[in-house]
Short mmCIF file of C-alpha atoms in Angstrom, two decimals:
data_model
loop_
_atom_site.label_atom_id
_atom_site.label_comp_id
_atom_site.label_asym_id
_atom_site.label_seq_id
_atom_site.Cartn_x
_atom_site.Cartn_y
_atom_site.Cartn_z
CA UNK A 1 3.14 -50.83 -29.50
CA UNK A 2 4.66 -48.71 -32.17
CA UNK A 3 7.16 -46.18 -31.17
CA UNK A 4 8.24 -42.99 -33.14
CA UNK A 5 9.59 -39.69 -33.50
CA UNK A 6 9.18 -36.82 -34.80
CA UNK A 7 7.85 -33.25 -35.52
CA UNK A 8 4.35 -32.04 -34.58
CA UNK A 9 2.84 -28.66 -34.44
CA UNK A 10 0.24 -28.62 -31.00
CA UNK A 11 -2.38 -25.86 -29.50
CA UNK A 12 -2.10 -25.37 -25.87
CA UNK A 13 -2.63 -22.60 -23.50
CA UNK A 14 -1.21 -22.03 -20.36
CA UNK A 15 -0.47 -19.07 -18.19
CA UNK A 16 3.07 -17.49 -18.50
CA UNK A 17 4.16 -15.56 -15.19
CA UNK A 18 5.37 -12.29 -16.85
CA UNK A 19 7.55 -9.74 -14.82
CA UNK A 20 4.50 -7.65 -14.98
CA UNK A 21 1.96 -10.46 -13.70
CA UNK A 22 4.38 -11.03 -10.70
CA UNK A 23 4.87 -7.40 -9.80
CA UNK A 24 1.32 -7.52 -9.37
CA UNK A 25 1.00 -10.40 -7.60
CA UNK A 26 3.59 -8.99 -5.06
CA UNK A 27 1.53 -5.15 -5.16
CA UNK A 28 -1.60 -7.58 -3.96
CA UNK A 29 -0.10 -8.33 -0.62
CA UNK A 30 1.54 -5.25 0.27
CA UNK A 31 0.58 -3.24 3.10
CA UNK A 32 0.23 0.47 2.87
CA UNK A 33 3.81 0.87 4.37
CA UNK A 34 5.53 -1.74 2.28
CA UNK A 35 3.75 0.13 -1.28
CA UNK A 36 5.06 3.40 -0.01
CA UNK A 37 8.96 1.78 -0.45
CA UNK A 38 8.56 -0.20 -2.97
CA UNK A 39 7.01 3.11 -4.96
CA UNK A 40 9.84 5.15 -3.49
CA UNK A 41 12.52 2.34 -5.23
CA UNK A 42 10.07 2.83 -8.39
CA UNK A 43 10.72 6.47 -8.82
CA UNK A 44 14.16 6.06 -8.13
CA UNK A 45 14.73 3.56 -11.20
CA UNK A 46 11.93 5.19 -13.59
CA UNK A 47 12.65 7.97 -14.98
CA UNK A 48 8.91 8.78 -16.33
CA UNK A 49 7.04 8.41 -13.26
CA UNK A 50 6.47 11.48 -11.19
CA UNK A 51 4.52 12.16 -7.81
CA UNK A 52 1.19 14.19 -8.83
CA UNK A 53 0.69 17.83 -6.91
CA UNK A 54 -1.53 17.14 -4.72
CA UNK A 55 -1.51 20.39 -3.56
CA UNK A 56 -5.26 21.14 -5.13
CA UNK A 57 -6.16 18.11 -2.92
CA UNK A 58 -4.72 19.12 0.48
CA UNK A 59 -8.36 19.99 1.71
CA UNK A 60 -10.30 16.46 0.48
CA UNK A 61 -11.89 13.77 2.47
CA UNK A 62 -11.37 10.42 1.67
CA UNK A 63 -13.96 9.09 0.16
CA UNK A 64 -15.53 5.83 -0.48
CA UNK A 65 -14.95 4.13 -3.79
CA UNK A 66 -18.34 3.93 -5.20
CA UNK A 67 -19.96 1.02 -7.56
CA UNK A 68 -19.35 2.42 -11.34
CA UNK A 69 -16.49 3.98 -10.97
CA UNK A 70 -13.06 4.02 -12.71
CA UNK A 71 -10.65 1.22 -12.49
CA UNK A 72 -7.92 2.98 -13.77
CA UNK A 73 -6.32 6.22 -12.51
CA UNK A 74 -7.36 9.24 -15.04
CA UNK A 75 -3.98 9.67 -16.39
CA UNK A 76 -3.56 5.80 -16.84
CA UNK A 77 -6.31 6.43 -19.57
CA UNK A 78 -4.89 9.67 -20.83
CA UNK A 79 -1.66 7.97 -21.63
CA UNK A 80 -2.78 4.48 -23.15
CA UNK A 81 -5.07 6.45 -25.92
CA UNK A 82 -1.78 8.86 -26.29
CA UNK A 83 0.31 6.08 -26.76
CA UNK A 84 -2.27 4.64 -29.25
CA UNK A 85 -3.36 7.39 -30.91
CA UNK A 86 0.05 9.68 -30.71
CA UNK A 87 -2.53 12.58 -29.55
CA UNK A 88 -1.81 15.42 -27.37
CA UNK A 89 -3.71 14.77 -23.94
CA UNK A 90 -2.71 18.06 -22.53
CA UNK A 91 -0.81 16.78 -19.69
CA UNK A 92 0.50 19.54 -16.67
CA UNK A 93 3.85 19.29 -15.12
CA UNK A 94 4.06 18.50 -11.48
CA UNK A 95 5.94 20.97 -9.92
CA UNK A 96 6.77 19.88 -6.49
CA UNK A 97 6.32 16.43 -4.66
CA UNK A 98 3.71 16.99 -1.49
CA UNK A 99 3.35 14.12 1.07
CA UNK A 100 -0.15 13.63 2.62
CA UNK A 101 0.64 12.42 5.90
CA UNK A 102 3.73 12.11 8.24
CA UNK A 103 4.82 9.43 10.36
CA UNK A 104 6.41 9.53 13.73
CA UNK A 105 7.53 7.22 16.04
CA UNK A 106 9.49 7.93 19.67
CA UNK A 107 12.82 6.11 19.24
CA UNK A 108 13.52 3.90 22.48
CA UNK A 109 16.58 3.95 24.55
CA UNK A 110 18.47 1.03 24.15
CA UNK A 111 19.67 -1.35 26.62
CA UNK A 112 23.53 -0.99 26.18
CA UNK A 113 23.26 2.81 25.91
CA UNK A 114 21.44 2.99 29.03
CA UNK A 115 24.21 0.86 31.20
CA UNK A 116 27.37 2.80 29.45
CA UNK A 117 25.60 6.11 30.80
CA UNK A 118 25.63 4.49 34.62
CA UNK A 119 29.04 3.31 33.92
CA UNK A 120 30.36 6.63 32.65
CA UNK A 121 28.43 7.88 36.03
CA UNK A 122 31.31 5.69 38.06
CA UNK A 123 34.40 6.66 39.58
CA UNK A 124 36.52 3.94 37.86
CA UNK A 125 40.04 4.26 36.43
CA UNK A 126 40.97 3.74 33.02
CA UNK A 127 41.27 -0.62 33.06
CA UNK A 128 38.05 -0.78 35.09
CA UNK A 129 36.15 1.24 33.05
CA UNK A 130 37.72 -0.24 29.63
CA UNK A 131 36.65 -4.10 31.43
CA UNK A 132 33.10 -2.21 31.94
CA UNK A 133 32.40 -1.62 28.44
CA UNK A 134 33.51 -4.95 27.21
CA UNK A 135 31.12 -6.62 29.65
CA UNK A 136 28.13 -4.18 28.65
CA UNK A 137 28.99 -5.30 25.42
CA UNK A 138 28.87 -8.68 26.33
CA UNK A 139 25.01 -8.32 27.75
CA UNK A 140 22.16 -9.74 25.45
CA UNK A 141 18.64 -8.44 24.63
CA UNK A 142 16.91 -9.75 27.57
CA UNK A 143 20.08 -8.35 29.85
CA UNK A 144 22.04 -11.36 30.34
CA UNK A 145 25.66 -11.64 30.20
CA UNK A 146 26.58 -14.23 27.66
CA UNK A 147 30.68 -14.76 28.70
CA UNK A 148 32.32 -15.94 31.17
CA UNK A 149 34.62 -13.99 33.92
CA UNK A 150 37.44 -15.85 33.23
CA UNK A 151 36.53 -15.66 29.32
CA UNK A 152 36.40 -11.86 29.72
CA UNK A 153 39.46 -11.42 31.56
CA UNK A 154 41.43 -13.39 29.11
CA UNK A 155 40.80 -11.33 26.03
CA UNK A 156 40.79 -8.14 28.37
CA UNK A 157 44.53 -9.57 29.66
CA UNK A 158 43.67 -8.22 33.45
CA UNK A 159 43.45 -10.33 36.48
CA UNK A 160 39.63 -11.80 36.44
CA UNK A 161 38.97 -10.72 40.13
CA UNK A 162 39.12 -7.13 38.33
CA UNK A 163 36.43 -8.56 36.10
CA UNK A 164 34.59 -9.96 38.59
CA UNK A 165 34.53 -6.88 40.58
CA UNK A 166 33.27 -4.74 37.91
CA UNK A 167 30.89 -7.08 37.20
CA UNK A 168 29.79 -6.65 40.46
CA UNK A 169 29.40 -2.84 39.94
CA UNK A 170 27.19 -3.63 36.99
CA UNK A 171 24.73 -5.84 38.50
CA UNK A 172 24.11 -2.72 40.50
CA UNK A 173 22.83 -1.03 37.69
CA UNK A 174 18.94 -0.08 36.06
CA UNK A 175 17.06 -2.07 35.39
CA UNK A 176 17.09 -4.69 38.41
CA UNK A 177 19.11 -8.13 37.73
CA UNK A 178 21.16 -7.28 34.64
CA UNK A 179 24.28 -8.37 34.14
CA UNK A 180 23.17 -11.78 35.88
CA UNK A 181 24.63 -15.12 34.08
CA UNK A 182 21.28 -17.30 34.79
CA UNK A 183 17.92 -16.87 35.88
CA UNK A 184 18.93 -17.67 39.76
CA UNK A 185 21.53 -14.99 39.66
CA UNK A 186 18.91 -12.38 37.89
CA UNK A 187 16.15 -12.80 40.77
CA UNK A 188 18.48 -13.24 43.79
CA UNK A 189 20.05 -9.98 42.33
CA UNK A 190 16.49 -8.48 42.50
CA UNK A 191 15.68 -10.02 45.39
CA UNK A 192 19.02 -8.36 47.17
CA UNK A 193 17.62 -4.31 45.66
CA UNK A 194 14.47 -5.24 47.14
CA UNK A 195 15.49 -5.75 50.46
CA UNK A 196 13.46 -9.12 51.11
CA UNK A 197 15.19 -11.20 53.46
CA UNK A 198 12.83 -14.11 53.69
CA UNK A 199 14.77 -17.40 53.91
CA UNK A 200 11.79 -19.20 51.71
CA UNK A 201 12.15 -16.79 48.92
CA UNK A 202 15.96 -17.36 48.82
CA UNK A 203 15.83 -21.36 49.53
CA UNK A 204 13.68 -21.17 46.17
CA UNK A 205 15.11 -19.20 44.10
CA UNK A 206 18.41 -21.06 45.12
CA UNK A 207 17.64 -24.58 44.22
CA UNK A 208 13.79 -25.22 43.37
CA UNK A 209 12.79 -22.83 40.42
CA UNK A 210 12.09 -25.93 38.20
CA UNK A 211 9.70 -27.45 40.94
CA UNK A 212 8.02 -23.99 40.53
CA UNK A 213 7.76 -24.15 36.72
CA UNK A 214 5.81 -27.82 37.82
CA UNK A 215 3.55 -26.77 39.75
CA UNK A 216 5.12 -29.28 42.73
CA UNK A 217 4.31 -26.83 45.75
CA UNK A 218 4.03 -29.55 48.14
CA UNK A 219 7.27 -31.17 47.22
CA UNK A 220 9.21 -28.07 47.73
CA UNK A 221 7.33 -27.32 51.17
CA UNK A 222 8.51 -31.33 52.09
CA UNK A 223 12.04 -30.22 51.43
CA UNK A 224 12.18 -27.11 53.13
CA UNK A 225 10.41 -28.15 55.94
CA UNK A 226 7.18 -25.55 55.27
CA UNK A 227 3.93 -25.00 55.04
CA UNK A 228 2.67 -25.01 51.62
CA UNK A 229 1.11 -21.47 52.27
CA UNK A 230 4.66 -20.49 52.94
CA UNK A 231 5.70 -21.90 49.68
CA UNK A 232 2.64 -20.21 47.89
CA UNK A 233 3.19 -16.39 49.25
CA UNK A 234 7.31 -17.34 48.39
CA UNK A 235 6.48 -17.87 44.99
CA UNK A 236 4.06 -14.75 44.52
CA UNK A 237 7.16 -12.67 45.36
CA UNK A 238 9.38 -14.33 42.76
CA UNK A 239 6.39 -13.82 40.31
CA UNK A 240 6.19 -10.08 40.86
CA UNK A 241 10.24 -10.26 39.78
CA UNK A 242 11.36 -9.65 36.08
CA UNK A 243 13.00 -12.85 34.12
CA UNK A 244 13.78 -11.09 31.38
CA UNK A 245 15.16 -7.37 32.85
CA UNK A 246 16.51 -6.00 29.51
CA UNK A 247 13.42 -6.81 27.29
CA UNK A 248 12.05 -3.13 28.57
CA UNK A 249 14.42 -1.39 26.05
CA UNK A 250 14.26 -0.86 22.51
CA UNK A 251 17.16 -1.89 19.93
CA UNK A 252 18.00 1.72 18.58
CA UNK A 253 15.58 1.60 16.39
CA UNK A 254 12.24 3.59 15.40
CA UNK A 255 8.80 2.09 17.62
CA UNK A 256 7.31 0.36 14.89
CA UNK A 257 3.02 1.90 14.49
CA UNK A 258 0.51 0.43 12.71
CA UNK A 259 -1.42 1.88 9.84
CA UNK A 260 -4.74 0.90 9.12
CA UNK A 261 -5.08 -0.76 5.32
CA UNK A 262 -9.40 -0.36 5.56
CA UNK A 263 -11.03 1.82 7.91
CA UNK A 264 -14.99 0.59 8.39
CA UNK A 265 -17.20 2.83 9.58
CA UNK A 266 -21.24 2.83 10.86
CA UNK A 267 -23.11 5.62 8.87
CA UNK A 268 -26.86 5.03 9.53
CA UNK A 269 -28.01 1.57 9.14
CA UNK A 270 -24.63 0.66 6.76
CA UNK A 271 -21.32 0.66 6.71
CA UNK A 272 -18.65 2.64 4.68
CA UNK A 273 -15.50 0.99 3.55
CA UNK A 274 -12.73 3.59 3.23
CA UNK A 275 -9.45 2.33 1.33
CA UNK A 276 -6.80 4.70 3.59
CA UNK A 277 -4.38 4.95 0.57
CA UNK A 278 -3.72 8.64 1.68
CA UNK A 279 -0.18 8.27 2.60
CA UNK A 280 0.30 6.21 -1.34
CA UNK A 281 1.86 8.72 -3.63
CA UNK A 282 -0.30 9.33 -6.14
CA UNK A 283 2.00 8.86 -9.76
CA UNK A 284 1.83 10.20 -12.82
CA UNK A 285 3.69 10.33 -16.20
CA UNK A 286 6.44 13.41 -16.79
CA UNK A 287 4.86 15.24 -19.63
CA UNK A 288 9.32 15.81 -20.79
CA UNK A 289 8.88 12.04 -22.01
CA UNK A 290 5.80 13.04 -24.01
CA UNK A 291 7.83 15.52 -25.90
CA UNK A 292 10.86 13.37 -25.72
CA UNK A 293 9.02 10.26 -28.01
CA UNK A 294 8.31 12.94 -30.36
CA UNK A 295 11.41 14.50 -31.26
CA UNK A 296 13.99 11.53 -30.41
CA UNK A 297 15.33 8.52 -32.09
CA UNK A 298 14.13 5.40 -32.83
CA UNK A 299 16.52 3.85 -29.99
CA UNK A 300 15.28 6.54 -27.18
CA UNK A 301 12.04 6.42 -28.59
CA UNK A 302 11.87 2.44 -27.88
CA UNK A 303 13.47 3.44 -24.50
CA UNK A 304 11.32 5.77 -23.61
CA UNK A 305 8.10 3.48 -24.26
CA UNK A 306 9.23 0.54 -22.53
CA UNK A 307 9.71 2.83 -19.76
CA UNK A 308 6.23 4.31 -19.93
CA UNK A 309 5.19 0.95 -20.39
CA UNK A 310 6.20 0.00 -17.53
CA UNK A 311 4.86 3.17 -15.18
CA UNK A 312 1.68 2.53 -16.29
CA UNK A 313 1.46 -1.14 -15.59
CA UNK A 314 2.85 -0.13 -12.40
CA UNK A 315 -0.63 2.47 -12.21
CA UNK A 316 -2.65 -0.04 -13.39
CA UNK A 317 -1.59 -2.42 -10.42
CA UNK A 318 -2.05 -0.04 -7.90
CA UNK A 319 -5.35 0.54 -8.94
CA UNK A 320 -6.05 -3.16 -9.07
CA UNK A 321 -4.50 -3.60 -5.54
CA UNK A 322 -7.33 -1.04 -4.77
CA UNK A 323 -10.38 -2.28 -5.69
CA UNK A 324 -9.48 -5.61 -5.00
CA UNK A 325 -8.94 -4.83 -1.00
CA UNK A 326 -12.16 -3.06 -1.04
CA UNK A 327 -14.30 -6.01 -2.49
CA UNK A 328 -12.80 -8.13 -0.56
CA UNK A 329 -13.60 -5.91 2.90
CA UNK A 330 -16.81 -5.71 1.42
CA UNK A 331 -17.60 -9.27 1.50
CA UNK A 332 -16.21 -9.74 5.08
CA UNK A 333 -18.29 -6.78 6.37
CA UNK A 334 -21.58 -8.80 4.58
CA UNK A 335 -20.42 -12.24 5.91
CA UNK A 336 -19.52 -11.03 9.38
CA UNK A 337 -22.27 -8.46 10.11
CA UNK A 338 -23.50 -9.70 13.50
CA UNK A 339 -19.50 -8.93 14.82
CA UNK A 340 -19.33 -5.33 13.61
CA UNK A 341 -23.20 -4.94 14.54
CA UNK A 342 -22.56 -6.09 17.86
CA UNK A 343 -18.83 -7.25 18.54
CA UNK A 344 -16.17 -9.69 19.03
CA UNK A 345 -18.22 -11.90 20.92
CA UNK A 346 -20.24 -12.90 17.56
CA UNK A 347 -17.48 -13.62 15.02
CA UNK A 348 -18.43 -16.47 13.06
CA UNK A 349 -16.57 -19.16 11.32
CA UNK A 350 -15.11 -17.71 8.04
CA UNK A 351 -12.90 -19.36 5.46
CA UNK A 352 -11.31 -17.48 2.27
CA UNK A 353 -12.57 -20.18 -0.06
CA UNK A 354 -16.03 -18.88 0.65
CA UNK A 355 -15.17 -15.29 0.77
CA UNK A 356 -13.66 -16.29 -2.89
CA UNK A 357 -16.33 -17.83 -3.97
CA UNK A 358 -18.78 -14.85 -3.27
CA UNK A 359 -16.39 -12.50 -4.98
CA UNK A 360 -15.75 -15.02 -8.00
CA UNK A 361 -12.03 -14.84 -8.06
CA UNK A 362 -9.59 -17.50 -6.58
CA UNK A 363 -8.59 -18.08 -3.06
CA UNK A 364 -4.97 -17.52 -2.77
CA UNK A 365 -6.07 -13.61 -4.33
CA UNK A 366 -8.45 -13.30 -1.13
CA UNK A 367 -5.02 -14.41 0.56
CA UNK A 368 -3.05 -12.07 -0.84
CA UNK A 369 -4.99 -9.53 -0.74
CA UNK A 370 -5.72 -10.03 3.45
CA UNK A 371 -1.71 -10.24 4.14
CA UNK A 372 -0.16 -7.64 6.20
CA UNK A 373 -3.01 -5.56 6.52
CA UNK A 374 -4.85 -4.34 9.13
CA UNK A 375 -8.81 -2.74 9.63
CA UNK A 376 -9.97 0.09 11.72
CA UNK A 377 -13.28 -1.49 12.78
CA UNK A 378 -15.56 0.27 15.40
CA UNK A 379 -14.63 -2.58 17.83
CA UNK A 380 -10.70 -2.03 17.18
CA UNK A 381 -8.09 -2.66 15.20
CA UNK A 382 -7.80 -5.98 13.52
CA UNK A 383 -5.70 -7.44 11.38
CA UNK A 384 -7.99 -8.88 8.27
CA UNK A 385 -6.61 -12.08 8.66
CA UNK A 386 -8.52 -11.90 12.25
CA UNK A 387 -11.84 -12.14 10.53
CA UNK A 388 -11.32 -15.66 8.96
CA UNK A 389 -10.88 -18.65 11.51
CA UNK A 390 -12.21 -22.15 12.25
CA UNK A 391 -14.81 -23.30 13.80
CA UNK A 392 -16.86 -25.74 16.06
CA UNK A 393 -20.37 -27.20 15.87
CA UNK A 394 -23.06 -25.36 18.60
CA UNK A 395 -25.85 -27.25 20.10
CA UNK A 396 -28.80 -25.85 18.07
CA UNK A 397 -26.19 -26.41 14.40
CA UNK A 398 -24.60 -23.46 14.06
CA UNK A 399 -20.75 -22.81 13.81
CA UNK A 400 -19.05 -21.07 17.16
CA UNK A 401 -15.43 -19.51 15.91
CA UNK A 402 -12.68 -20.65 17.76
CA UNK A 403 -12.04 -17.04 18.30
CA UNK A 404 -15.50 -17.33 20.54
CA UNK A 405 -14.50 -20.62 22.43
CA UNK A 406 -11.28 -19.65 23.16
CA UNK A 407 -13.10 -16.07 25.07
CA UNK A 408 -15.09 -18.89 26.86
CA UNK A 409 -12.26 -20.46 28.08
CA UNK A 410 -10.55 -17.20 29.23
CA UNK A 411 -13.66 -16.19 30.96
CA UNK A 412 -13.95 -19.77 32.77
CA UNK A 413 -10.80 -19.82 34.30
CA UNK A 414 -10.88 -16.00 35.37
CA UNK A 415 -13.92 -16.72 37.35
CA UNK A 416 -12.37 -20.44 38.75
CA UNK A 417 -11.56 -21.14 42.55
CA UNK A 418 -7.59 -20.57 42.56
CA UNK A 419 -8.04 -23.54 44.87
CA UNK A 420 -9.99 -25.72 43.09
CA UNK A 421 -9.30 -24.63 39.34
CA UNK A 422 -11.15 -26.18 36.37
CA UNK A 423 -9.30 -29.42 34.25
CA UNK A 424 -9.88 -29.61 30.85
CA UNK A 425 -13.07 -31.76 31.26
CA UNK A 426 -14.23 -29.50 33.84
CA UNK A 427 -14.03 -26.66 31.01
CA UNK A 428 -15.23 -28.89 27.97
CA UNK A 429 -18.60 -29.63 30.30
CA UNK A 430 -19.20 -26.06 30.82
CA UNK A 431 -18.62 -25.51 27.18
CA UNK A 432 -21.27 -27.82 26.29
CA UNK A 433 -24.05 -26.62 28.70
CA UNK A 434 -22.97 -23.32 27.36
CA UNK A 435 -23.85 -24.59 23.83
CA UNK A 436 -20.88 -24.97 22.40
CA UNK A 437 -20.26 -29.18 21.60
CA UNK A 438 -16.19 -29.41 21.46
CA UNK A 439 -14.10 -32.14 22.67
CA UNK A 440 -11.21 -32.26 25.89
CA UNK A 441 -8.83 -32.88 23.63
CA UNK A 442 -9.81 -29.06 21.92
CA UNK A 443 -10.00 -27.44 24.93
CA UNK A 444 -6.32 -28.58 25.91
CA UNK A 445 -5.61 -27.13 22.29
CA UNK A 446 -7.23 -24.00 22.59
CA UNK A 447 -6.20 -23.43 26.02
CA UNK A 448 -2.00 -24.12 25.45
CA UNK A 449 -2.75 -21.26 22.63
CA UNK A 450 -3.69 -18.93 24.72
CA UNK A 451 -0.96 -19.89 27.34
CA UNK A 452 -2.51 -20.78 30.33
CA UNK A 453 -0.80 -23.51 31.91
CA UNK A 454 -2.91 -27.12 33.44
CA UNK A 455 -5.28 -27.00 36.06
CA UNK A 456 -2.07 -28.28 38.59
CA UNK A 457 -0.36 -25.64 37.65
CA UNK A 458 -2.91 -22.91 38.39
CA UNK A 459 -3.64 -24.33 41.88
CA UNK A 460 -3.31 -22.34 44.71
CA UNK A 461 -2.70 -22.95 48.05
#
């Protein structure tokens, strides 16, 4: 074989991810939240773009985007045939930014703020209280504390009974069982507020919570020399009791809401798609810049373009991000008619590749476009990503969503006899007679996913 080298001039095409191509990519999957910022950071570092006055608007419906209509925002167009043509369009200055909707969100207390105000509340001296704070500090998330006495008392340099002592004073505090330094400490602490001086309820919380995790009833009514009935109404107590004590508090910051991205509605026989992009600034071009190409140099002229440029590709995505969330809803509202017709209980089996390949555009865009965004639907909110899930094979051939079997499941073991609960090939022979042909091994699946624990496990006595 003869080898050579040299020069050669070749054809090829192949697609170039431009800055612009990626912002849009990135527009795709925002929700209506995340476009707010990252059009907020826009204005900020583009000069040319404005907010439009929407003040004209204030009184406007949404409305449906109908079949026909433009792709592009009106002042999109306006400026690409200025910028070709070097016409005036007759542009109107915005004069004041107007926001179309207003968010608020009640701002929990958090944990640590809520124990300093108890501790303030004491009658402590000056090393107490100081050892108090460092503790509260000390305190995790779910209301743990995550050091030591003697590790506390050292960097505090006082004497760790001190410590301990305040610690005490601490564990006193709201909510029940903070402060605690493992899960036995946390409910005996609750168990002590309460009151309840059963010896069962103590013996287990003392020395048998992992036979409890088990399921092994009988072996901890063998060791305490019980009845297993004992053992049952001893652990219904310690379930009423709260694991986790601090997880009831916020973190100082704002109670996150969600928006709806879609809202779907029933008029008549049909439904409405309505793209909520009321709380998306609206953007325009500053007619100064229009002037400014005109009488400027070459250099700010240049400047100025690849700004403009820029503002309306920016537009231009927007719009894009627009149209493409509403086909998209559209084909999931065709596709899974009998569930907004009737409800959850008929979802059906729905993958993006076929949702792409109605729409004629590739799947990872369906993906994109389905990310982070959620649908006001007459049966609830939903993420989008809730309307596309696997399925099994029913009896008479058609597909049963997981979504479906999974209900099933839920439904069997609410109605089972707490003495006698279903196993997993109890539930798959139900499912079958039911319709729904699906193996043990995906009932186990479905039914760790929806965290409820084995059939010995759920037994009571």
């Amino acid at each position: 074989m003869r080898m050579d080298y040299g020069l050669r001039q070749e054809l090829s095409q192949k697609l170039v991810m431009t800055p612009q191509l990626r912002q849009a990519i990135a527009i795709l999957q925002l929700s209506s939240l995340e476009l707010v910022e990252m059009i907020e950071a826009e204005l900020l570092e583009n000069p040319v773009l404005e907010v439009e006055d929407n003040r004209l608007g204030e009184a406007e419906t949404e409305q449906p985007i109908e079949a026909g209509g433009p792709d592009l925002a009106s002042d999109y167009l306006e400026w690409v045939k200025y910028l070709d043509e070097g016409i005036d369009t007759g542009f109107a200055p915005a004069e004041e930014e107007k926001s179309s909707a207003e968010f608020y969100g009640a701002s929990a207390v958090p944990l640590h703020e809520h124990l300093e105000f108890q501790l303030h509340l004491a009658t402590l001296n000056a090393s107490a209280r100081r050892a108090g704070e460092y503790l509260i500090g000390c305190i995790d998330d779910n209301g743990y504390l995550r050091v030591s006495v003697e590790e506390a008392a050292a960097a505090l340099a006082m004497p760790a009974a001190l410590v301990e002592e305040v610690l005490t004073l601490i564990q006193t505090f709201d909510p029940p069982g903070v402060g605690a330094r493992d899960l036995r400490e946390c409910l005996s602490i609750q168990v002590r507020q309460r009151g309840l001086n059963d010896p069962i309820v103590r013996a287990v919380i003392d020395g048998h919570l992992a036979d409890i995790a088990a399921g092994r009833l009988r072996c901890i009514a063998d060791k305490l020399g019980c009845t297993t009935q004992d053992v049952q109404r001893a652990v219904d107590v310690i379930r009423t009791l709260d694991p986790k004590p601090g997880r009831g508090f916020g973190q100082g910051s704002q109670s996150a809401y969600i928006l709806p991205d879609v809202t779907v509605e029933r008029v008549g026989g049909r439904y409405v798609i309505l793209i909520n992009d009321s709380v998306v600034p609206r953007l325009t071009i500053n007619p100064y810049y229009r002037r400014l190409m005109r009488e400027a140099d070459s250099d700010a002229r240049r400047f100025v373009e690849g700004r403009i440029n820029a503002a309306l590709w920016l537009m231009r995505s927007i719009e894009q991000r627009r149209r493409t969330l509403y086909n998209v809803v559209e084909a999931i509202v065709d596709l899974q008619r009998d569930f907004f017709d009737h409800g959850p209980k008929f979802l059906r089996p729905l993958t993006m590749k076929r949702v792409a390949e109605r729409l004629g555009i590739h799947e990872s865009t369906v993906s994109r476009a389905t990310a982070n965004k959620y649908a006001a639907t007459p049966h609830g909110l939903l993420a989008l990503r809730a309307f596309f899930s696997a399925g099994v094979q029913g009896s008479g051939g058609e597909d049963v969503a997981a979504a479906q079997v999974k209900r099933e499941i839920r439904e069997l073991v609410a109605q089972e006899d707490p003495a006698r609960p279903l196993s997993d090939q109890a539930l798959t022979d139900l499912l079958n007679r039911r319709g729904i042909a699906v193996s043990r091994r995906t009932v186990a699946k479905y039914r760790e996913e929806l965290g409820i624990p084995s059939s010995c496990k759920r037994k009571r006595y």
